[in-house]
Every structure is written in C-alpha cells, then in structure tokens.
Coordinates of C-alpha atoms in Angstrom, one line a residue:
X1308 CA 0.0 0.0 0.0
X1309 CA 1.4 3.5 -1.0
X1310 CA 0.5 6.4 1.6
X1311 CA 0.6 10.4 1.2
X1312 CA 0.7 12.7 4.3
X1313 CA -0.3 16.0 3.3
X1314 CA 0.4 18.4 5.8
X1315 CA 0.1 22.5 5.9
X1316 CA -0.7 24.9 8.0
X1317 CA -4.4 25.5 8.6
X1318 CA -6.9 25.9 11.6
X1319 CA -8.9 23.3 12.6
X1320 CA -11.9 25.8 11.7
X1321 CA -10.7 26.4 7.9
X1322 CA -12.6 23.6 6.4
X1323 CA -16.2 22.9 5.4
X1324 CA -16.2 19.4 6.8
X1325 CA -15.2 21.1 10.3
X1326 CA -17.7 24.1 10.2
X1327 CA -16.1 27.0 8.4
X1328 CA -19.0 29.3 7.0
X1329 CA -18.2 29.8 4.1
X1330 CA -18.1 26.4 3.0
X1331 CA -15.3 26.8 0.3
X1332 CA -13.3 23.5 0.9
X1333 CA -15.7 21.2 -1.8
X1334 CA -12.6 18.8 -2.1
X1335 CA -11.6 18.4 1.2
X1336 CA -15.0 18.1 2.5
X1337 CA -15.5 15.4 -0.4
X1338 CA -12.6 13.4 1.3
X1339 CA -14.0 13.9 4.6
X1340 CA -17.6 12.2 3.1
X1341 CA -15.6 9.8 1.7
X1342 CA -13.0 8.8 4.6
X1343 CA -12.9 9.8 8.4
X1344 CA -12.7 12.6 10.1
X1345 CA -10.5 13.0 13.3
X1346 CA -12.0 15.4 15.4
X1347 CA -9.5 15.2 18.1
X1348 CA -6.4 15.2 16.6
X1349 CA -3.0 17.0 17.6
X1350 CA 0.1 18.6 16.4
X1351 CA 3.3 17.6 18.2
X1352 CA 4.6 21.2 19.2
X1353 CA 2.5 24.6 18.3
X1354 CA 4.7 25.4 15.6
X1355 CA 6.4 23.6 12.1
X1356 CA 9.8 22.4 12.2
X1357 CA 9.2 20.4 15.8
X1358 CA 6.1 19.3 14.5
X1359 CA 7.3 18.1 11.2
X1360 CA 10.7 16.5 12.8
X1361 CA 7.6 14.7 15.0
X1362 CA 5.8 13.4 12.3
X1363 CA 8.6 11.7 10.7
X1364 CA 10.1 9.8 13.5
X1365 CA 7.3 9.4 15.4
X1366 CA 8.6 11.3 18.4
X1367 CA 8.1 14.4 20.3
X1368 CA 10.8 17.2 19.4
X1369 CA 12.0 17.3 23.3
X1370 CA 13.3 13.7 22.3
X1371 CA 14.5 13.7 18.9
X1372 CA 16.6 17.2 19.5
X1373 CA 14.0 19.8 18.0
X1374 CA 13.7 22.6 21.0
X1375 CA 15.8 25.0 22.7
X1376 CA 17.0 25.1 26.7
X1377 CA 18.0 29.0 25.7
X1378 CA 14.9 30.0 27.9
X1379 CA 12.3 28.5 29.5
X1380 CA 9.7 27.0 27.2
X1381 CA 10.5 29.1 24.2
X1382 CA 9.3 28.0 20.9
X1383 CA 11.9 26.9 18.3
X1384 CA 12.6 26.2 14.7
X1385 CA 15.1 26.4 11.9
X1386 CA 15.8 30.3 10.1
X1387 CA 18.0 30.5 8.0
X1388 CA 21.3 30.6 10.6
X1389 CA 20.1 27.8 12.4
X1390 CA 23.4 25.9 12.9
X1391 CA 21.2 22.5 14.0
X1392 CA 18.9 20.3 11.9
X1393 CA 17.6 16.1 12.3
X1394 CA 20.2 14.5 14.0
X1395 CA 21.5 11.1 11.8
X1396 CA 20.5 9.3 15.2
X1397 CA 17.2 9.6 14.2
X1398 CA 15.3 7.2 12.1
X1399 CA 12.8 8.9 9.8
X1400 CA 9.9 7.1 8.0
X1401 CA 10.9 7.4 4.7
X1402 CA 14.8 5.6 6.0
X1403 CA 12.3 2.6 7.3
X1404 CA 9.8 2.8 4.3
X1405 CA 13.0 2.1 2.2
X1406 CA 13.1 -1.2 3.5
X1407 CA 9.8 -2.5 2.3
X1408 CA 10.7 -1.0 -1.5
X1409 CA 9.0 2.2 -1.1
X1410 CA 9.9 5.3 -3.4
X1411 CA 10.2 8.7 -1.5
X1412 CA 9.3 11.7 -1.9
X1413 CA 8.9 15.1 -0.4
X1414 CA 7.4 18.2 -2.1
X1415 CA 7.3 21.4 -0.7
X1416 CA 9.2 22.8 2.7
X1417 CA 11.3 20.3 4.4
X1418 CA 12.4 22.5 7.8
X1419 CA 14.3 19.6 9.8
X1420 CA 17.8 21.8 8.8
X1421 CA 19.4 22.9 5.7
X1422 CA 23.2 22.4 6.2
X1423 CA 24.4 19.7 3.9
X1424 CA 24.3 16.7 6.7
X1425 CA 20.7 17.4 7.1
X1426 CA 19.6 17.1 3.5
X1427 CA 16.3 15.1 3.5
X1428 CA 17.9 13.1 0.5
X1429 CA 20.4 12.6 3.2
X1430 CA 17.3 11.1 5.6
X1431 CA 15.4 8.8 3.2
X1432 CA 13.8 10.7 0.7
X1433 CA 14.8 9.5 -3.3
X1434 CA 13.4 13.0 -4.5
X1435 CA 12.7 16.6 -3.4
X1436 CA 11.1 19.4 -5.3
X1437 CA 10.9 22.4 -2.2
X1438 CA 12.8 24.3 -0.1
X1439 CA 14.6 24.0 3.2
X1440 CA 12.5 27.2 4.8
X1441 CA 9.6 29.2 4.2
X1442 CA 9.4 31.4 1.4
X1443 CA 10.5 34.5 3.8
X1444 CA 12.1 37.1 2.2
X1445 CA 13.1 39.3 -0.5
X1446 CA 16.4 38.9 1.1
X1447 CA 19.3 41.7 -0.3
X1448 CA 21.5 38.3 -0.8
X1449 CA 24.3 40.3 1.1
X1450 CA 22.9 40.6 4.4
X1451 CA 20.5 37.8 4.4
X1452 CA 20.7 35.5 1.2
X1453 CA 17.0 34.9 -0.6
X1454 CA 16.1 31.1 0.0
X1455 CA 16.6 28.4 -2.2
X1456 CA 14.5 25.9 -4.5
X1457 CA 16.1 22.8 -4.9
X1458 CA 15.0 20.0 -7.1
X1459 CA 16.7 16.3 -5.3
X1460 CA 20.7 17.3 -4.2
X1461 CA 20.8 20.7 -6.0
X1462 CA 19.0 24.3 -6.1
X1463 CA 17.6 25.5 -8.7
X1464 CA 17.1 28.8 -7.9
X1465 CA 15.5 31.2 -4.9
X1466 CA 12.8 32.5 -4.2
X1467 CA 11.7 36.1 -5.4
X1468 CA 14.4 36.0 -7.7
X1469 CA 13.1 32.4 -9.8
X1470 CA 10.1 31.7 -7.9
X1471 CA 8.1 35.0 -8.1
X1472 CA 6.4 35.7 -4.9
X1473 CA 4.3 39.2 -5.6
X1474 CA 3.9 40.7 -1.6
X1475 CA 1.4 43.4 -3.1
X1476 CA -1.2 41.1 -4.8
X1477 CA -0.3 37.9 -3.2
X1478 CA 0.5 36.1 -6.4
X1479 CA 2.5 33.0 -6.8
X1480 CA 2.4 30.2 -9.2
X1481 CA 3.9 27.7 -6.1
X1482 CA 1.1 25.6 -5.3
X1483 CA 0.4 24.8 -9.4
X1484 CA 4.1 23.8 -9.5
X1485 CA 3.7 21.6 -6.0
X1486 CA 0.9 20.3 -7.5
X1487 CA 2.4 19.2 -10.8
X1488 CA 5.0 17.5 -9.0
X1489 CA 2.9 15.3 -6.8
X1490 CA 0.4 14.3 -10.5
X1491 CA 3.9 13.7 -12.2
X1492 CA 5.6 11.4 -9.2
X1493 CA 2.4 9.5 -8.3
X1494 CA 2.2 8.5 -12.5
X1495 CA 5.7 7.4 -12.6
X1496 CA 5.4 5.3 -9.4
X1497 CA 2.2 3.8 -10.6
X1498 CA 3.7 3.1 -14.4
X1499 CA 6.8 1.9 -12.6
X1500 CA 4.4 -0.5 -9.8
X1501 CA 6.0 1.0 -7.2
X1502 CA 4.9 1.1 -3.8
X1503 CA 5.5 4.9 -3.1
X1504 CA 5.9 7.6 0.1
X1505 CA 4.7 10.9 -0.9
X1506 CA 5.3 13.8 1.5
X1507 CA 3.3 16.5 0.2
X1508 CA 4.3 20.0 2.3
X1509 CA 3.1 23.0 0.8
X1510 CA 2.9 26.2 2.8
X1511 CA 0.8 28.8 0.5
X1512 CA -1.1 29.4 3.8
X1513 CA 2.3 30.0 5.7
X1514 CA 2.4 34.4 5.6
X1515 CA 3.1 35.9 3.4
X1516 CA 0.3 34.1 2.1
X1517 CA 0.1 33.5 -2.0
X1518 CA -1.9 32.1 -4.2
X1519 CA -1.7 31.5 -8.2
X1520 CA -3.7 34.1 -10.6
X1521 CA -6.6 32.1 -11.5
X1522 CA -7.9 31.9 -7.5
X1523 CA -7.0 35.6 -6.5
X1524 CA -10.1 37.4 -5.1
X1525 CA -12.0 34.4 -5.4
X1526 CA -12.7 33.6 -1.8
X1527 CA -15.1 35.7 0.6
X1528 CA -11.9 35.1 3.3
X1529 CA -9.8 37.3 1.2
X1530 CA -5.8 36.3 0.2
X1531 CA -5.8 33.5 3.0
X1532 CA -8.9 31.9 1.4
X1533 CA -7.6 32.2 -1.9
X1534 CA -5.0 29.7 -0.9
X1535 CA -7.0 27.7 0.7
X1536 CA -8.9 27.3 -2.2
X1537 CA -6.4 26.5 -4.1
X1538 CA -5.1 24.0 -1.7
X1539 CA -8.7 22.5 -1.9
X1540 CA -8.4 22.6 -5.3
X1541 CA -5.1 20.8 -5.5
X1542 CA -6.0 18.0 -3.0
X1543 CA -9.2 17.3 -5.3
X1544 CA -6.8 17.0 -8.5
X1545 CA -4.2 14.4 -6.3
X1546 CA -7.2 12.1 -5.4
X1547 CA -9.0 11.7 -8.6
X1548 CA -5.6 11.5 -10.2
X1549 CA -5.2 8.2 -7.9
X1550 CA -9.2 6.8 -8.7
X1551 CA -8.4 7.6 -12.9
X1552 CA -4.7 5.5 -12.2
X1553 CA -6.9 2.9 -10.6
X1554 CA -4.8 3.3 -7.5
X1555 CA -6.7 4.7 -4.6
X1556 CA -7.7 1.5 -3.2
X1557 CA -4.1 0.6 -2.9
X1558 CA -2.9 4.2 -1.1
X1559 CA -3.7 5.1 2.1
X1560 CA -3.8 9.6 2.2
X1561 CA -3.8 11.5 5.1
X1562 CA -4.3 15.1 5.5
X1563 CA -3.7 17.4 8.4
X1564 CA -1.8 20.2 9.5
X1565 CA 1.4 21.4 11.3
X1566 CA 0.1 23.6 13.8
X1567 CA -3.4 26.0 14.7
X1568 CA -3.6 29.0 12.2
X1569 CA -1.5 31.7 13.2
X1570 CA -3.7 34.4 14.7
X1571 CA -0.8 36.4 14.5
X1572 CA -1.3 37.9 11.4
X1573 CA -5.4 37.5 11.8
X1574 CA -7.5 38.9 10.1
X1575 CA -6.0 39.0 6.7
X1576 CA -3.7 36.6 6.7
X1577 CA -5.0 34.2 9.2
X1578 CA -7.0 31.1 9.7
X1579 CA -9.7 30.0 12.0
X1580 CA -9.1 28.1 14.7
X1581 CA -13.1 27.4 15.2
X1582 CA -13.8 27.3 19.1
X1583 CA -11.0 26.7 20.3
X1584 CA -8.6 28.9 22.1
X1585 CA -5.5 31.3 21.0
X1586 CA -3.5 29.7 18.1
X1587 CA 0.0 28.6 16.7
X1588 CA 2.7 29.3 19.3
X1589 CA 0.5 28.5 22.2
X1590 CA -0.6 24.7 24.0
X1591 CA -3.8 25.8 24.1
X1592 CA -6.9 24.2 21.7
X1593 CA -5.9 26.4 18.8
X1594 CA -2.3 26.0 18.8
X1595 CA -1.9 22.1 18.6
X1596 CA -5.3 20.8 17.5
X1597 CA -5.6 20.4 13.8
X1598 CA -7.9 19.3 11.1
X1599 CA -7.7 15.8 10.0
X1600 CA -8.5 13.4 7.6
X1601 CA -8.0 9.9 6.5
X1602 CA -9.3 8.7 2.9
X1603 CA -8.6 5.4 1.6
X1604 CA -11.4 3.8 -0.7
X1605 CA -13.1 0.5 0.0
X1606 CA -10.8 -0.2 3.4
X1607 CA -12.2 3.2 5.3
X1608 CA -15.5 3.0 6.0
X1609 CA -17.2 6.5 4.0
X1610 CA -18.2 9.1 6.2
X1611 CA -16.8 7.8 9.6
X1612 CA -16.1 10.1 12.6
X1613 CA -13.8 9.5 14.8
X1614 CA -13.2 10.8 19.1
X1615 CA -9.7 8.9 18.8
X1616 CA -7.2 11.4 20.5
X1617 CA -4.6 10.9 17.7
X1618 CA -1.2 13.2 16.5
X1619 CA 0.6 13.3 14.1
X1620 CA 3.5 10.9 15.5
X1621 CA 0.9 8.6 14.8
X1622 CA 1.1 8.8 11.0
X1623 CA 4.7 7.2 11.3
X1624 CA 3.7 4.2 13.1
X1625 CA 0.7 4.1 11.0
X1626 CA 2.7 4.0 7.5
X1627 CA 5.4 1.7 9.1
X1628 CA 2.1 -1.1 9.8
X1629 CA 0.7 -0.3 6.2
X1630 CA 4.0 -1.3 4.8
X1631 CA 4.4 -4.1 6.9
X1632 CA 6.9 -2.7 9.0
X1633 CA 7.7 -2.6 12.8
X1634 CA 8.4 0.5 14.6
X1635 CA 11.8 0.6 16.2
X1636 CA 12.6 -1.0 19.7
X1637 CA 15.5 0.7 20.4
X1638 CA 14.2 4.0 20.9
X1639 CA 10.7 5.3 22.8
X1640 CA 8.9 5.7 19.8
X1641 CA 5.2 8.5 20.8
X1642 CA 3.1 7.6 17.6
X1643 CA 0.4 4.8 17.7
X1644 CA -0.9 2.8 15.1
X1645 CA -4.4 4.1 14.1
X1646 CA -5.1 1.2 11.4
X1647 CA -7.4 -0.6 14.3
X1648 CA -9.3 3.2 14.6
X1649 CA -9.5 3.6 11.1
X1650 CA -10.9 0.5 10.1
X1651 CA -12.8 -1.2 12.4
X1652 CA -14.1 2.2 14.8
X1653 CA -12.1 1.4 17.9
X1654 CA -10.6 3.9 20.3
X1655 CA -7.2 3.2 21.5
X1656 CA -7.2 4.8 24.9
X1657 CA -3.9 7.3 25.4
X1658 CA -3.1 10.6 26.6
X1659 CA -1.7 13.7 24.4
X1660 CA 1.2 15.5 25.8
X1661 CA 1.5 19.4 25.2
X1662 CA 5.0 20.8 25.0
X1663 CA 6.5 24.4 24.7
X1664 CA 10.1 24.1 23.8
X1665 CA 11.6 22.0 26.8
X1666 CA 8.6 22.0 28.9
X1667 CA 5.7 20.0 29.3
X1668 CA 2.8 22.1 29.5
X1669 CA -0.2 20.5 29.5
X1670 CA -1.7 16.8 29.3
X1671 CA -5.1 15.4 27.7
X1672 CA -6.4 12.0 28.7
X1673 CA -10.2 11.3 27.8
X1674 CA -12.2 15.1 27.7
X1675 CA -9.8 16.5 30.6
X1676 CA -7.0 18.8 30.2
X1677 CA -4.6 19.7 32.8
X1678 CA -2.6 22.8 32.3
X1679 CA 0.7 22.4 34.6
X1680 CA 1.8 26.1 32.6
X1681 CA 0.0 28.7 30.9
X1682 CA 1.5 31.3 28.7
X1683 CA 0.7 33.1 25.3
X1684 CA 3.5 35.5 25.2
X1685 CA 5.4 38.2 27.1
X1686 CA 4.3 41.7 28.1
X1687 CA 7.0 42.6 26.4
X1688 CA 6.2 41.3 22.9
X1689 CA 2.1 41.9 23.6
X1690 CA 3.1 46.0 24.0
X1691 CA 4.7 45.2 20.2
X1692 CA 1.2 44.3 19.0
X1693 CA 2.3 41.1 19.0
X1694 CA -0.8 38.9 20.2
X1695 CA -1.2 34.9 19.9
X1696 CA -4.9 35.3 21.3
X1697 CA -6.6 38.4 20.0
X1698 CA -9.7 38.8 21.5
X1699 CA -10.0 35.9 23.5
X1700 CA -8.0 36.9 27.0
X1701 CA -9.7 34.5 29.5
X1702 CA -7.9 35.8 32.6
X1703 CA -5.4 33.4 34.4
X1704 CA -5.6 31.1 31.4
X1705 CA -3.8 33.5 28.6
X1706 CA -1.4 34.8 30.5
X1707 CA 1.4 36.9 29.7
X1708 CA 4.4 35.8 32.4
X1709 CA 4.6 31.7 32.3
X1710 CA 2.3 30.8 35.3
X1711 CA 3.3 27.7 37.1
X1712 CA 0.2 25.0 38.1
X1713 CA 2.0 22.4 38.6
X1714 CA 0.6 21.6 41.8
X1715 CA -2.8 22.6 40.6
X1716 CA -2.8 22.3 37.5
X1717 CA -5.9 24.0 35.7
X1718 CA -8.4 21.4 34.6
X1719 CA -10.6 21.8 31.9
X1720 CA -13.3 19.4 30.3
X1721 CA -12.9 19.6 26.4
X1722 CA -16.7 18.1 26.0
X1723 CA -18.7 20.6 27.5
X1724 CA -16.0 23.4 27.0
X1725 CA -13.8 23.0 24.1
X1726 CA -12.7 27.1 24.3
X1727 CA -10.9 26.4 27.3
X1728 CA -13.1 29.2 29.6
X1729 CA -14.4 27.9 32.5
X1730 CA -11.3 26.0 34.6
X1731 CA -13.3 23.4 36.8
X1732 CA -13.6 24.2 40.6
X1733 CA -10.4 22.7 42.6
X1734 CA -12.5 21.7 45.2
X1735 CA -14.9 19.2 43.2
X1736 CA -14.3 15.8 43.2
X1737 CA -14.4 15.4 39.8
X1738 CA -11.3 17.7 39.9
X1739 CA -9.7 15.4 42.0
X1740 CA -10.1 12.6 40.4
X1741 CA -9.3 13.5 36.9
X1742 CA -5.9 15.5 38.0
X1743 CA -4.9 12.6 39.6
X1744 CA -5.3 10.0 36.7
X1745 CA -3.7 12.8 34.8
X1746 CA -0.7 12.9 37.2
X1747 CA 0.2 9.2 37.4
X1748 CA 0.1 9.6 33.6
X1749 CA 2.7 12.3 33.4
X1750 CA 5.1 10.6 35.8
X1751 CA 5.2 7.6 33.8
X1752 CA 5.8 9.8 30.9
X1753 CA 8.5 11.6 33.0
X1754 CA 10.2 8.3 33.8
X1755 CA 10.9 7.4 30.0
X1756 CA 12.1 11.0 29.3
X1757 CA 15.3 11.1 27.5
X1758 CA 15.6 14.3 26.2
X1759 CA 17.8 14.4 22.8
X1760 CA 20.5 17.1 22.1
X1761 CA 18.7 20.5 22.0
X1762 CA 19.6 21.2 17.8
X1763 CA 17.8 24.7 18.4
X1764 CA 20.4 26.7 20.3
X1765 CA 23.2 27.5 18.5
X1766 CA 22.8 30.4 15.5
X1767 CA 25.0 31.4 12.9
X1768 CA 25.2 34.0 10.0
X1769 CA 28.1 31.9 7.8
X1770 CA 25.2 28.9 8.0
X1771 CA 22.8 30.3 5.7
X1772 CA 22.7 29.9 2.1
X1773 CA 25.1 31.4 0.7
X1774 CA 26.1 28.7 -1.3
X1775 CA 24.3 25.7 -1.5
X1776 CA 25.0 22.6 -4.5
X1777 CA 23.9 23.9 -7.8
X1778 CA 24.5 27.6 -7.5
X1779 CA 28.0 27.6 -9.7
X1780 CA 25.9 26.3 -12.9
X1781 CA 23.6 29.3 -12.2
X1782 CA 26.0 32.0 -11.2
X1783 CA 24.2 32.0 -7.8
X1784 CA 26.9 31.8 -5.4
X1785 CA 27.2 34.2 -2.6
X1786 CA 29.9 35.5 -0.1
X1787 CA 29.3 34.1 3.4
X1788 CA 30.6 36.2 5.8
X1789 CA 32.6 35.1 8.8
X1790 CA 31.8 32.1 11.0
X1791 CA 30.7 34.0 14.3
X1792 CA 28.1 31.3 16.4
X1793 CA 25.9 32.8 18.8
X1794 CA 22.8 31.8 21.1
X1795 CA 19.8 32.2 19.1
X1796 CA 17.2 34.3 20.8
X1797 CA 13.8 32.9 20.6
X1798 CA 11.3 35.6 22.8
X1799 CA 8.2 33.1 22.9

C-alpha cells in the first residue's frame, strides 16, 4: 500500500467538513464524506519544524533534538542561521519505508535543517522538489541571502528571484508547481508498480500568504482563502488523479496540519481556529489541534467520525504497519498505530502531551485537560502588538508571564467546553479525580524521558545559504561572511 501525508498549516476551523461558514473546501470536505474525520487530533509542538521533525520519527521534538533550553519553554525552529537540523541518530519514516521497497518523496518545505548533513535526500527521501524554509524574504542576498529551491541534491534557484512571490497582490504560481509534482511522481510510481511515500508540504497558507492568478479574489476570506482554495483545489486533483490510475484503493492519504492557524497575522492573513482557544505558538486548543482526515477507498468506511485522540506521530507508526513494517525498539517511539481506529471504529485509549520548547505544559487523557503552565507571550512582545490570542483573553488562562500549576494544574473538560473558559472548581471531586489520573500519567511519561540534544540553540550567519549545491551552474553563489556562532534568541 502506497500512503501520502499532506500536511500544511491550517486551523482546525478552515474547512467545510469542520464548520467553516463559508463552506469553500468542496474537495476536502468530499474526502472527509468519503474517509474519516479525526476530530480530536494533535500537532506535536504549536509550531512547524518540531512538529514536522515529529511526524517523521514518530517522536516528540523534546526527544528527537528539536527545541531549545536557551529560555524557558520558548518556541523553536530552523531560520535561515540555524546551525542544528535532524540528528542522523534519528530514524525517519521514509529511511524505514526504504526497506519495504518504497519510493520517497517530499514536495514542498522540508524544515528539519538545511546544512548539507541534514539534507532530506540525506534522511530517506529519493526525490525533493521544495525548499529548506519558508518562502520568507526578499532577502538583499548580502545581508541575508534569498532562500533556495532545490529539485533532489541541488538548487535550482530562490525564491523572489526564480520563484516570483508578488507581496502586493499575493501572487505565486507555487502551489500549481507543488501540485504538478505530486500528478507527475504519483504516474511514474504507478507506471513503474511501485509502492511509493509521498510527503506532500506546501505552505501557500504559511504568511506571506500566496496564491496563483486564477484563485486571487476568489474567496469571501480574502488572500488567505484564496489559498486555501487552491489548496482545496489541489487536493481534489491528487485524489481523482489516484481513482483515474486505478490506485486509490491501494494508497492510504492523510491530511492534516502542522500547527493551529497563526492568529498572528489574523484577520488578513489568518485562519480560524473554530472554538478553540489562541492559536499557533500556544498549548492551548488552537495551537496544537488540527484538522484531520483519513481517505482510503473500499478499506475506510465513507463518512466515519472519529473521538480517537490521535497526533501526528501517529502517521509514522501508521505508514510503518501499512508497509508491513515494525516501529523501532531501540528507541521510545510516541506515535500509535491508528489502522485498528481507522478500520474497524475502535478507540485506543492514550493521553496527548503538550510541549512548549523544553517544557511539558499541558496533558489530555479522555475530555480532561490539565494545564501544569499557561502562557501566550510576554508583556514585552504583547506591547509590540504582537498577540497569539486576539480577543479571547480569559484571565489566568492566557497569561502573559509563564504561570506555574504544577501543583494545581488548571483542569478543563474539552466536551462541555472545548474554548478552554471555565477551569473546573479545585474543590470538586471530579477535579480530583481527573488531576490525579492525569498525574500518574505524566510521571510515567516523565520516567521514560530522555531528552535528545537540544539542535535549536546554537545560530549562525556563515550557516545560511550562501552557497548551497547547484548555484556555480547558475551564477548563484554568494559570499558568506565570517563564522561568528551565537545563542539564538527565541522571545516566545
């Protein structure tokens, strides 16, 4: 069975299928009618590199290197002087899926590290078509170099320079190209009888958001719906492409997201979140629980719903058992296998763990949440207008210096109050009793704790791309200045 993870950054509340208003996800909420939806499923850290290093070893990022100990719970990832990237310890999917025959690729941004070591052809994939970071810039390529495109080992140009972002209209053809990839690798793997890995990680909804001319003020959500739209759009084309190959019954597609829409940049470039609290950057609902689906004609039941609490670790235990593959022994591996959810309804009982950087935050088992710390961001930054939870202060919950609970944690039942509002009474019994199933869960989570080398720390302006393989056949090569490693500063 060949299996596609499509992951990007959306809100649980930006689909059709999950109650968005405007209803302008057709495909996606086709692939919900036709699969299961997760309704209760997670991110592995509120933001994209830890959540994407995550997903493809099946481990939280405090274990498989990707946080920071520079400050207290501080949210990490890799910019373009990140010095750190996926440890070759680590065993991703696509390394495993190797073993069964499989043919890998990724398209779109990888994230896990962009130094030559951490290459993902380095890490399992066969072929890349994408970039190492977001598609930040202009850049003046002598402070800060514009980010490269690579197809497999070599670039093949940058972005704004090649790839034509347009910041004023929000136009770029990206998504079309992303898309043409995936039609083009999935034919070839089907002519070839391949069993095939596709990693499909597009980031048109990532701000600056973009979309390509033909969906540009077509959406009543304005820029961000555009690409949403177009996402839609894209998604529909991958899955009939699979029923017209004769295929789908034979590949097992998932789609979710890499953390809650960023609020930051709400209203016009920002998703929805639906009822749940604050968004990317924070543990709370809206940071770390994403929409979800699972399609895979004539095995998934059609329009199944599912209360599983399930994450995205899970998707690499899940593709291992598809392929016939065991997860690894030697290592604590977070991700379940949700084959036994998926087809035959059951509900695997397990709780969800909520990390900020290096700290454990908060913990869901069954409805209840426990909050051991609450923070959305400093004082400091909120004065800067810069706000992870606009217009949804509940007071002692959003808080702006990180409040410690670990002795009472703040409880919260996600059934009857999934916007995290009303903290339960710490008198009640029902208090009691949930806090301390919740606590016997953490300290056997504590007890197999090994935390992995913190990759996040160390920053570097001679580490960016200057120069990376390709640029002397295009005349792209750039001076790096001086090696000068620093601590990177990471102020939420």
């Amino acid at each position: 069975t060949s299996s596609g993870v499509f992951l990007l950054q959306m809100g649980w509340g930006d689909l059709g299928a999950f109650g968005e208003p405007s209803k302008e996800t057709p495909n996606l909420d086709q692939m919900a009618a036709e699969g299961m939806l997760f309704l209760d499923f997670y991110t592995a850290n509120p933001l994209c590199s830890p959540s994407r290093a995550a997903l493809l070893t099946g481990r939280l990022p405090v274990r498989n290197g990707f946080y920071t100990t520079n400050g207290h719970a501080r949210n990490a990832y890799t910019p373009q002087d990140i010095v750190g990237g996926i440890p070759d310890s680590e065993l991703l999917l696509p390394e495993l899926l190797k073993k069964a025959g499989y043919t890998n690729k990724i398209i779109g941004k990888w994230h896990l590290g962009h130094r030559p070591q951490f290459h993902p052809l380095k890490h399992g994939f066969d072929e890349w078509f994408g970039s190492p970071n977001c598609h930040f810039g202009p850049y003046d390529n002598r402070e800060r170099p514009n980010i490269p495109v690579y197809r497999d080992w070599e670039m093949i140009g940058r972005y704004y320079e090649d790839f034509k972002i347009d910041l004023k209209t929000g136009e770029a053809n990206l998504t079309q190209l992303y898309l043409q990839e995936a039609l083009d690798f999935i034919s070839k793997q089907q002519a070839s009888q391949q069993p095939f890995f596709l990693y499909w990680a597009i980031d048109a909804t990532h701000a600056p958001v973009y979309a390509s001319k033909q969906f540009l003020g077509t959406s009543q959500r304005g820029l961000y719906g555009d690409a949403v739209r177009e996402i839609d759009d894209s998604v529909g084309k991958i899955l009939k492409h699979l029923q017209q190959l004769g295929i789908s019954e034979n590949t097992f597609v998932f789609f979710t997201s890499d953390n809650g829409a960023a609020l930051i940049s709400a209203p016009t470039q920002g998703g929805s979140n639906g009822p749940f609290l604050c968004g990317k950057q924070t543990t709370f609902e809206g940071g770390l629980r994403e929409p979800a689906i699972a399609w895979w004609p004539g095995h998934i039941p059609a329009g199944g719903v599912s209360h599983q609490l399930g994450s995205v670790m899970d998707l690499f235990s899940t593709s291992l058992s598809l392929a016939g593959l065991q997860p690894p022994s030697d290592r604590q591996i977070d991700g379940i296998d949700l084959l036994p959810v998926i087809l035959q309804g059951k509900l695997i009982d397990r709780p969800i763990f909520y990390y900020r950087g290096n700290e454990l935050m908060a913990v869901r088992a069954g409805l209840y949440k426990a909050h051991y710390w609450t923070w959305s961001n400093s004082w400091e930054e909120h004065s800067k207008g810069i706000d992870f939870c606009p217009g949804q202060s509940v007071a002692g919950v959003t808080t702006h210096t990180q409040e410690e609970h670990t002795h009472l944690p703040l409880l919260f039942h996600l059934g009857r109050d999934p916007g995290e509002k009303y903290p339960l009474s710490f008198a009640s019994e029902e208090y009691q009793r949930a806090v301390e199933h919740i606590s016997g869960l953490v300290q056997q989570h504590k007890a197999t704790l090994v935390p992995g080398q913190p990759q996040l720390n160390v920053c570097d302006q001679a580490v960016m791309n200057w120069s990376p393989p390709g640029c002397e056949k295009l005349g792209k090569c750039l001076k790096a200045p001086e090696s000068d490693p620093k601590k990177c500063s990471w102020p939420h």
